[in-house]
Coordinates of C-alpha atoms in Angstrom, one line a residue:
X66 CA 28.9 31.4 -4.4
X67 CA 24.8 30.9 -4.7
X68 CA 23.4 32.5 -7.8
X69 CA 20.3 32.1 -5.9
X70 CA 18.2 35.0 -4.6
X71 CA 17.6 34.9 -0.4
X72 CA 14.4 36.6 1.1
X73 CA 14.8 38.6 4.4
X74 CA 14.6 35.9 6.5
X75 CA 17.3 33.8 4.8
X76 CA 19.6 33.4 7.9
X77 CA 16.7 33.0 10.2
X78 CA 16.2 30.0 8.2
X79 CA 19.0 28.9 8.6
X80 CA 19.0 29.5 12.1
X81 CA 15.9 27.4 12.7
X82 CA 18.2 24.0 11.1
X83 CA 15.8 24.4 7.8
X84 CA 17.2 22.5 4.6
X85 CA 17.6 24.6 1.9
X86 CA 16.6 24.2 -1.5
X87 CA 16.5 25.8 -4.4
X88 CA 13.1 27.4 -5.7
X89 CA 11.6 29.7 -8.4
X90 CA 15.4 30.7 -8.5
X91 CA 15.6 31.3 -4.5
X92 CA 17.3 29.4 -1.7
X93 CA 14.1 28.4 -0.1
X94 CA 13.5 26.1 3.3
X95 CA 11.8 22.6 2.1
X96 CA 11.7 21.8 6.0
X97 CA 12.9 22.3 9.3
X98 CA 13.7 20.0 12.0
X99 CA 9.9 19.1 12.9
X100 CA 9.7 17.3 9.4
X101 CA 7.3 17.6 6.6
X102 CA 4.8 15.5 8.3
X103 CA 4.9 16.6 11.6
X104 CA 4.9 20.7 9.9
X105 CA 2.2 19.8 8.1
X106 CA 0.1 18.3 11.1
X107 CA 0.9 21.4 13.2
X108 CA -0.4 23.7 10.5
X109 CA -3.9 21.6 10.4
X110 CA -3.9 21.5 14.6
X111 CA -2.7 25.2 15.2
X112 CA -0.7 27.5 13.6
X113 CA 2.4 27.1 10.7
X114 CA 4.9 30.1 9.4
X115 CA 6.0 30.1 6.3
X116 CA 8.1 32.7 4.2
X117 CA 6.5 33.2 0.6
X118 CA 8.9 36.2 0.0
X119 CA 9.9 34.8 -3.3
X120 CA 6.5 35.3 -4.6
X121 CA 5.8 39.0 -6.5
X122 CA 4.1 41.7 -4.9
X123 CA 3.0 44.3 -7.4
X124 CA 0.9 47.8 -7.4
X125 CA -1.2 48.7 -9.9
X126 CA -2.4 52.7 -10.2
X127 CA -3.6 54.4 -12.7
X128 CA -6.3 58.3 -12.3
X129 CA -8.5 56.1 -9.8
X130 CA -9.3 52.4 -8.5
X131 CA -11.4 52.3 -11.4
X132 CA -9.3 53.1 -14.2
X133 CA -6.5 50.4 -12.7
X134 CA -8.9 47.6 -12.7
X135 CA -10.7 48.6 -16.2
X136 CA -7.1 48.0 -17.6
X137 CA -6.4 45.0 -15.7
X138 CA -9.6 43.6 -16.6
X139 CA -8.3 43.2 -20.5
X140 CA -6.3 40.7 -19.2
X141 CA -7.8 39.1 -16.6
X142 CA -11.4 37.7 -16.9
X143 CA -12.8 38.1 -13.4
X144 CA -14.2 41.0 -11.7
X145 CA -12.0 43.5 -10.8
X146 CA -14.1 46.8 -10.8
X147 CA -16.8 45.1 -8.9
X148 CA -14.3 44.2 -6.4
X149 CA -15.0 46.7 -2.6
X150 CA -12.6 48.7 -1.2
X151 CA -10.5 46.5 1.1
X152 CA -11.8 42.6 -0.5
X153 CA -9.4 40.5 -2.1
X154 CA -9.9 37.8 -4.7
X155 CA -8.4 35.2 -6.7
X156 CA -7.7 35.4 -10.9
X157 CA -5.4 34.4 -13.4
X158 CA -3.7 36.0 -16.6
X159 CA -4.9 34.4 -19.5
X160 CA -3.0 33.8 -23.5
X161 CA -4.8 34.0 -26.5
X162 CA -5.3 30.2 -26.5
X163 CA -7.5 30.6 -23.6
X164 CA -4.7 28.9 -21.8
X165 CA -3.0 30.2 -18.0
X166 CA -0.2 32.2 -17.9
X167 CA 0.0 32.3 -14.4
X168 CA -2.5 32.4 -11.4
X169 CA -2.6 35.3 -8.9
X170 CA -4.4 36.7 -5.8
X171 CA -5.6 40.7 -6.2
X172 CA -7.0 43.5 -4.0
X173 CA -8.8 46.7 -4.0
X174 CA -6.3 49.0 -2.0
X175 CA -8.6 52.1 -2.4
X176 CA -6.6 53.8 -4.9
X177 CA -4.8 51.0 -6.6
X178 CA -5.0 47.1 -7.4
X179 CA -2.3 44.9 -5.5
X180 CA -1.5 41.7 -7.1
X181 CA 0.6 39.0 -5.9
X182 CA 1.9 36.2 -8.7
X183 CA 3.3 32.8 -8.7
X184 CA 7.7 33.9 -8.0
X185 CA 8.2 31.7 -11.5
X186 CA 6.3 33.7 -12.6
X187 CA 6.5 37.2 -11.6
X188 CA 9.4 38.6 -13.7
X189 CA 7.5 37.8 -16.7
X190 CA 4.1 38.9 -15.1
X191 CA 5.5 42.3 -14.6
X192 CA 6.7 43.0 -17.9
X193 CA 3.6 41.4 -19.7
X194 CA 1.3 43.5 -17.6
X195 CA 3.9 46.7 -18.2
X196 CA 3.9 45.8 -22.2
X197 CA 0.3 45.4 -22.2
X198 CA -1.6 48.2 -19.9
X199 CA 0.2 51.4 -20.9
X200 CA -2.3 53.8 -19.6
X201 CA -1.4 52.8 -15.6
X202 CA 1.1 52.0 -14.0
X203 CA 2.6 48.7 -13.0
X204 CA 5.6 49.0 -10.1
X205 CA 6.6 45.9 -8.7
X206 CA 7.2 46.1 -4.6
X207 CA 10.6 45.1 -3.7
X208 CA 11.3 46.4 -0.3
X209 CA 8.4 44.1 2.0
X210 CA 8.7 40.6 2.3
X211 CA 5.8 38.5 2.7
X212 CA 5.0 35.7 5.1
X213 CA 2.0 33.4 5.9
X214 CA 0.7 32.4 9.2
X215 CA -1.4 29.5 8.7
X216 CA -4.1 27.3 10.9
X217 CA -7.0 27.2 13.4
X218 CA -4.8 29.3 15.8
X219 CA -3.8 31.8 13.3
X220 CA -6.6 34.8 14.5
X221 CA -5.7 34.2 18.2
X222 CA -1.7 34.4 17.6
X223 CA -2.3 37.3 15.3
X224 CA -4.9 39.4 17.9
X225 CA -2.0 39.5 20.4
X226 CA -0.2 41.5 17.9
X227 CA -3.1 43.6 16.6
X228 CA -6.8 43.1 18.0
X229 CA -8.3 43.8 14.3
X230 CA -7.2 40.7 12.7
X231 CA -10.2 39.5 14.7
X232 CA -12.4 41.0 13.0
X233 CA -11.3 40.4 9.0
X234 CA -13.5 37.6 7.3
X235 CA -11.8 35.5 4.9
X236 CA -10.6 37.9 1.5
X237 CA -10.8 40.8 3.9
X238 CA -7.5 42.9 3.5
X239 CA -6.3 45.4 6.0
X240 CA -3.5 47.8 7.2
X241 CA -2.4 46.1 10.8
X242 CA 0.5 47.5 13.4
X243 CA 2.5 44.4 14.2
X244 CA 5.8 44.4 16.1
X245 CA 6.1 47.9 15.4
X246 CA 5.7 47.2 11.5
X247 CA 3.3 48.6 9.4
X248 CA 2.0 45.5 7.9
X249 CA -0.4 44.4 4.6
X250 CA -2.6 41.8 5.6
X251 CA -5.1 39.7 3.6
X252 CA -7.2 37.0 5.4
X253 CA -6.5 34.1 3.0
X254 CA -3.6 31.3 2.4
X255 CA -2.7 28.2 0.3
X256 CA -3.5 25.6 2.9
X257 CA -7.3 25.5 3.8
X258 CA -6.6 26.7 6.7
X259 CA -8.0 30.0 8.2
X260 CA -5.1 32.6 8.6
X261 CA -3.3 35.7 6.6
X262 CA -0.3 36.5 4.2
X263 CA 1.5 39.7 5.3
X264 CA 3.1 42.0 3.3
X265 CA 5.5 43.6 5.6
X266 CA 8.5 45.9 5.3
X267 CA 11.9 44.0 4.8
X268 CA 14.0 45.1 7.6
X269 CA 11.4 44.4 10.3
X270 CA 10.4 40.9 8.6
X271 CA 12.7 38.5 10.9
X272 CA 10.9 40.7 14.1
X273 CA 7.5 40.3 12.7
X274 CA 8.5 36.2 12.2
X275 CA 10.1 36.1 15.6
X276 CA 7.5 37.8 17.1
X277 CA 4.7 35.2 15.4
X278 CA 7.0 32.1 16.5
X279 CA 7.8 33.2 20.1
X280 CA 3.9 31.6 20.5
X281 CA 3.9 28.3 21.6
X282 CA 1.2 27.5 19.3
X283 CA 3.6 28.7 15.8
X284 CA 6.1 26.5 14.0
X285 CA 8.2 27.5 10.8
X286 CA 7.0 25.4 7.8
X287 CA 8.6 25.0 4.8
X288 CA 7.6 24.3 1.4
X289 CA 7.3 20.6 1.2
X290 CA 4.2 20.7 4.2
X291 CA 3.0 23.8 2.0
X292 CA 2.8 21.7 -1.0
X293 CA 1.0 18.8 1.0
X294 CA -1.4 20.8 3.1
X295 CA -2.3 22.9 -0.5
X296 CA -3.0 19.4 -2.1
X297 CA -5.0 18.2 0.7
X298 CA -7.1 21.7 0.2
X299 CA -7.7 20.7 -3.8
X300 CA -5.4 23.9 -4.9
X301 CA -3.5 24.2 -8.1
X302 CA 0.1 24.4 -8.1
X303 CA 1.2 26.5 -11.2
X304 CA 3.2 25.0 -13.7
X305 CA 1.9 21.5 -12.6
X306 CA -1.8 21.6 -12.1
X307 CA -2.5 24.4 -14.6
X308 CA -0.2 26.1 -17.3
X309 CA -0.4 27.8 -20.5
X310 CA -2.2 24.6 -22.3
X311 CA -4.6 24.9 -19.5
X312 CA -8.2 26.4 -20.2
X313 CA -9.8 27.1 -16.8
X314 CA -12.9 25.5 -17.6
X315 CA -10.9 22.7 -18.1
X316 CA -9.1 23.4 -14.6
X317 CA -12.1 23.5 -12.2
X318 CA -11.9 27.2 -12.3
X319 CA -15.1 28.6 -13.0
X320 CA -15.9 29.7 -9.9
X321 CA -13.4 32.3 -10.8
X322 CA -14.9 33.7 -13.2
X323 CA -17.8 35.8 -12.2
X324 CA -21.2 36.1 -14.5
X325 CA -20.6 40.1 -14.8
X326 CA -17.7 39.0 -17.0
X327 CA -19.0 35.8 -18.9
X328 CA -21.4 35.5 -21.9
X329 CA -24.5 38.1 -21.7
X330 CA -22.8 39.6 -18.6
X331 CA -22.6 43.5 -18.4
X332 CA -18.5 43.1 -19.1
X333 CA -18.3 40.6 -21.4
X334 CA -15.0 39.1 -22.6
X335 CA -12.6 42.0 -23.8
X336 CA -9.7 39.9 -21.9
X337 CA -7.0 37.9 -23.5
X338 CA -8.5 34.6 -24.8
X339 CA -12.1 35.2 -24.2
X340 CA -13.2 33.8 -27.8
X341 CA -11.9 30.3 -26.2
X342 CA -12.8 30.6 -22.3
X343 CA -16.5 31.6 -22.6
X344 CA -17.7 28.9 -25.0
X345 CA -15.6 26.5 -22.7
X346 CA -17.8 27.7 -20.0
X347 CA -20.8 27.7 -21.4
X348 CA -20.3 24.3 -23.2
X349 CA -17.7 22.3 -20.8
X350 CA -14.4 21.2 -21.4
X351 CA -13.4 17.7 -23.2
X352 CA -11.3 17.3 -20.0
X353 CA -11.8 18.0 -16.8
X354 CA -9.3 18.3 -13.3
X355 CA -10.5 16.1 -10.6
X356 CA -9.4 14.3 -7.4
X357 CA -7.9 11.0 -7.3
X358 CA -7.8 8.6 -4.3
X359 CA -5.2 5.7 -5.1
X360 CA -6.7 2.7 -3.5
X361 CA -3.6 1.1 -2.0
X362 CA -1.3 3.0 0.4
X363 CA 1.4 4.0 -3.0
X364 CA 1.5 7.6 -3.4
X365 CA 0.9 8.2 -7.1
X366 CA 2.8 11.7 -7.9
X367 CA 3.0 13.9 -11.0
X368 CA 3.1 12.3 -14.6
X369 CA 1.8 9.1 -13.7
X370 CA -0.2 8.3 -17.2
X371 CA -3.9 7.3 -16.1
X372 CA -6.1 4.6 -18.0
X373 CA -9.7 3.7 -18.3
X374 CA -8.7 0.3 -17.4
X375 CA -6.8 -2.7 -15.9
X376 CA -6.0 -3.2 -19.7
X377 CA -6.2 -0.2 -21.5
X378 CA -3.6 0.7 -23.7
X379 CA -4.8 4.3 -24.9
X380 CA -3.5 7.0 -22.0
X381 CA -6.5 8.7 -20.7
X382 CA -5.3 11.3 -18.8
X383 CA -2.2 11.9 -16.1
X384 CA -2.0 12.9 -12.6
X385 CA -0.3 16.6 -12.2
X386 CA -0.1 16.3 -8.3
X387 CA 0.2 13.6 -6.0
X388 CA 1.5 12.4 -2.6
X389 CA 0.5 11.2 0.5
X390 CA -1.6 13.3 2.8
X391 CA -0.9 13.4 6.3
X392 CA -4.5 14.8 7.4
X393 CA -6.2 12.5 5.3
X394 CA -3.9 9.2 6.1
X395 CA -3.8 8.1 2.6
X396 CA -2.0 8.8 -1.1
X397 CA -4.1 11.9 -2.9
X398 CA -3.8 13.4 -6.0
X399 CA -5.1 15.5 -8.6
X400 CA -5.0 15.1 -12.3
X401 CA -6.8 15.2 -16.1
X402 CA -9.8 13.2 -17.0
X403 CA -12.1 13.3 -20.3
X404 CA -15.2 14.7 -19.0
X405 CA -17.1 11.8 -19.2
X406 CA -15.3 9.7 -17.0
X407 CA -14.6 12.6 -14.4
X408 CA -17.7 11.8 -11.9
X409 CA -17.3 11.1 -9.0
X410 CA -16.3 7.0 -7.8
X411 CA -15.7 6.4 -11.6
X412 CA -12.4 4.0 -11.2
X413 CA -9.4 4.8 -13.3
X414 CA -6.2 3.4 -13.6
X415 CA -2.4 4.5 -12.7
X416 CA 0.7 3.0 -13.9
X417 CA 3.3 3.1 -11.4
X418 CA 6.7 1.4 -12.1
X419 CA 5.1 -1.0 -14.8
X420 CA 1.9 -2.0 -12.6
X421 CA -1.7 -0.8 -13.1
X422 CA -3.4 0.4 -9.8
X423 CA -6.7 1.8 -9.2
X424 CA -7.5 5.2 -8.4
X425 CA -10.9 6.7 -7.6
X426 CA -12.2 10.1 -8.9
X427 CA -13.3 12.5 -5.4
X428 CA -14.7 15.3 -5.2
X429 CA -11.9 18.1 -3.4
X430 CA -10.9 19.1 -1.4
X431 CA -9.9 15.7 0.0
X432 CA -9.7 17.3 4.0
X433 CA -12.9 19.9 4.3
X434 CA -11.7 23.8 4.2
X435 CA -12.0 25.8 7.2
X436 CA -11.8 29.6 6.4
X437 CA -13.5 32.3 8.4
X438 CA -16.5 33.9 6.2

């Protein structure tokens, strides 16, 4: 018998002829019958289904909205009290080394925060934030699963089941009735795509999915297309593309953190690691995350060492993410550059079973993003 966990839709997976893997500790569809490539085109033409279950879904309440975020702000350095009532955005736990415990996505719920971490992650999330913040209260959700519908035909499948998924703009979050379930939804994903994730009770989570993929526009994808479709998109994969050695100035990040809470904004620091994040900011990183084109058609994947050049024999850097990318036609990857040769069209070098091949630096994402604003 499996030691591994299985999400609510485990035996619909199995159903649909997906191959099972495991992941994060769960038996987790890699791909169905359609293929990697083929699920990954269908998500970029019209709409993908995929069952992120295994990720954590958390609540965070304390007296108000207010006092939850305040205490969630001591450990996460982006704006959480500035957040409005039903908006959604994305952060990260940092460590005393300025470094990345794990990246998240986060809500205002009205009276509480709702967080959902990386499913490596989340056991150690929950405690840390339950060790940490002892004036609120950190419950972790175990009865909803959580699934994502993904691509250009996302709003129109999802308005057949509830005509106010319509009208959310990307980050949006709302309560939606869908096949009878009363259902979470945040207009966001992993892909680049427009569509939602779906927090929706357990027991009615293989209706919901059945529901979605009774449209002739919906196919199940697993995780190998959502791993290829979030690469194409320029997203970090935790524990790859950022960890706890990772500063997010370093990572590309900034964008994340919002001038309220950097230096000689109004909420300053007072999270985990601040001492090293803001003069990162503020200065730059020695280092830097960028996209990588390899310039022949080999797919240069994680841990290939990069050098300056042909001959080089000093590693500069290495690639954390790579593969080739359907939408794009071509190997893409993302990796670790010293700043100064991080621009754009600077050539680098990968070496890939004893050869040295040339990579260009590009600017990400490497397939244009196309979320509703």
């Amino acid at each position: 018998m499996s030691d591994l966990h299985q999400t609510p839709l485990h035996a619909l997976h199995l159903s649909l002829g997906a191959k099972m893997v495991p992941f994060a500790g769960y038996d987790m569809p890699v791909q169905y019958p359609m293929g990697v490539l083929q699920e990954h085109l269908h998500t970029r033409a019209k709409a993908g289904l995929f069952d992120v279950s295994h990720m954590g879904q958390v609540r965070v309440t304390g007296a108000d909205y207010a006092s939850a975020a305040a205490a969630l702000e001591q450990l996460i350095p982006v704006d959480i009290l500035g957040l409005a009532e039903n908006r959604q955005r994305y952060g990260f736990f940092t460590n005393a080394q300025g470094g990345i415990r794990d990246d998240l996505m986060l809500a205002n719920g009205g009276d509480h925060v709702f967080i959902v971490v990386n499913a490596a992650c989340k056991a150690a999330d929950i405690a840390y934030m339950q060790a940490e913040l002892t004036d609120v209260t950190v419950t972790e959700i175990t009865d909803r699963a959580l699934l994502a519908l993904q691509g250009p035909a996302a709003e129109a499948v999802l308005s057949t089941l509830d005509a106010r998924a319509a009208g959310m703009r990307f980050m949006d979050v709302a309560t939606l009735t869908l096949a009878g379930a009363e259902c979470w939804v945040s207009r966001s994903g992993y892909t680049g795509e427009d569509g939602y994730e779906i927090s929706v009770p357990a027991d009615q989570a293989v209706a919901l999915a059945e529901a979605l993929l009774a449209h002739q526009d919906v196919a199940p994808i697993g995780l190998g297309a959502r791993d290829s479709l979030r690469l194409e998109a320029g997203l970090c994969l935790y524990g790859h593309d950022i960890d706890t050695g990772t500063n997010p100035a370093e990572a590309a990040l900034g964008w994340a953190i919002q001038k309220v809470r950097r230096t000689g904004g109004a909420r300053a620091g007072g999270f985990v690691g601040a001492d090293v994040v803001l003069p990162a900011l503020a200065e730059g990183a020695a280092r830097k995350r960028v996209g990588l084109l390899p310039q022949g058609r080999a797919p240069m994947r994680e841990g290939v060492p990069l050098f300056a050049s042909e001959e080089a024999t000093t590693q500069i850097g290495a690639i954390t993410s790579g593969g080739f990318g359907p939408t794009v036609g071509a190997p893409v990857a993302m990796g670790y550059l010293p700043t100064d040769l991080s621009a754009n069209g600077t050539t680098v070098w990968g070496e890939l079973r004893g050869k040295r091949l040339p990579l260009t630096v590009a600017a990400m994402p490497f397939t244009p993003a196309n979320f509703k604003r």
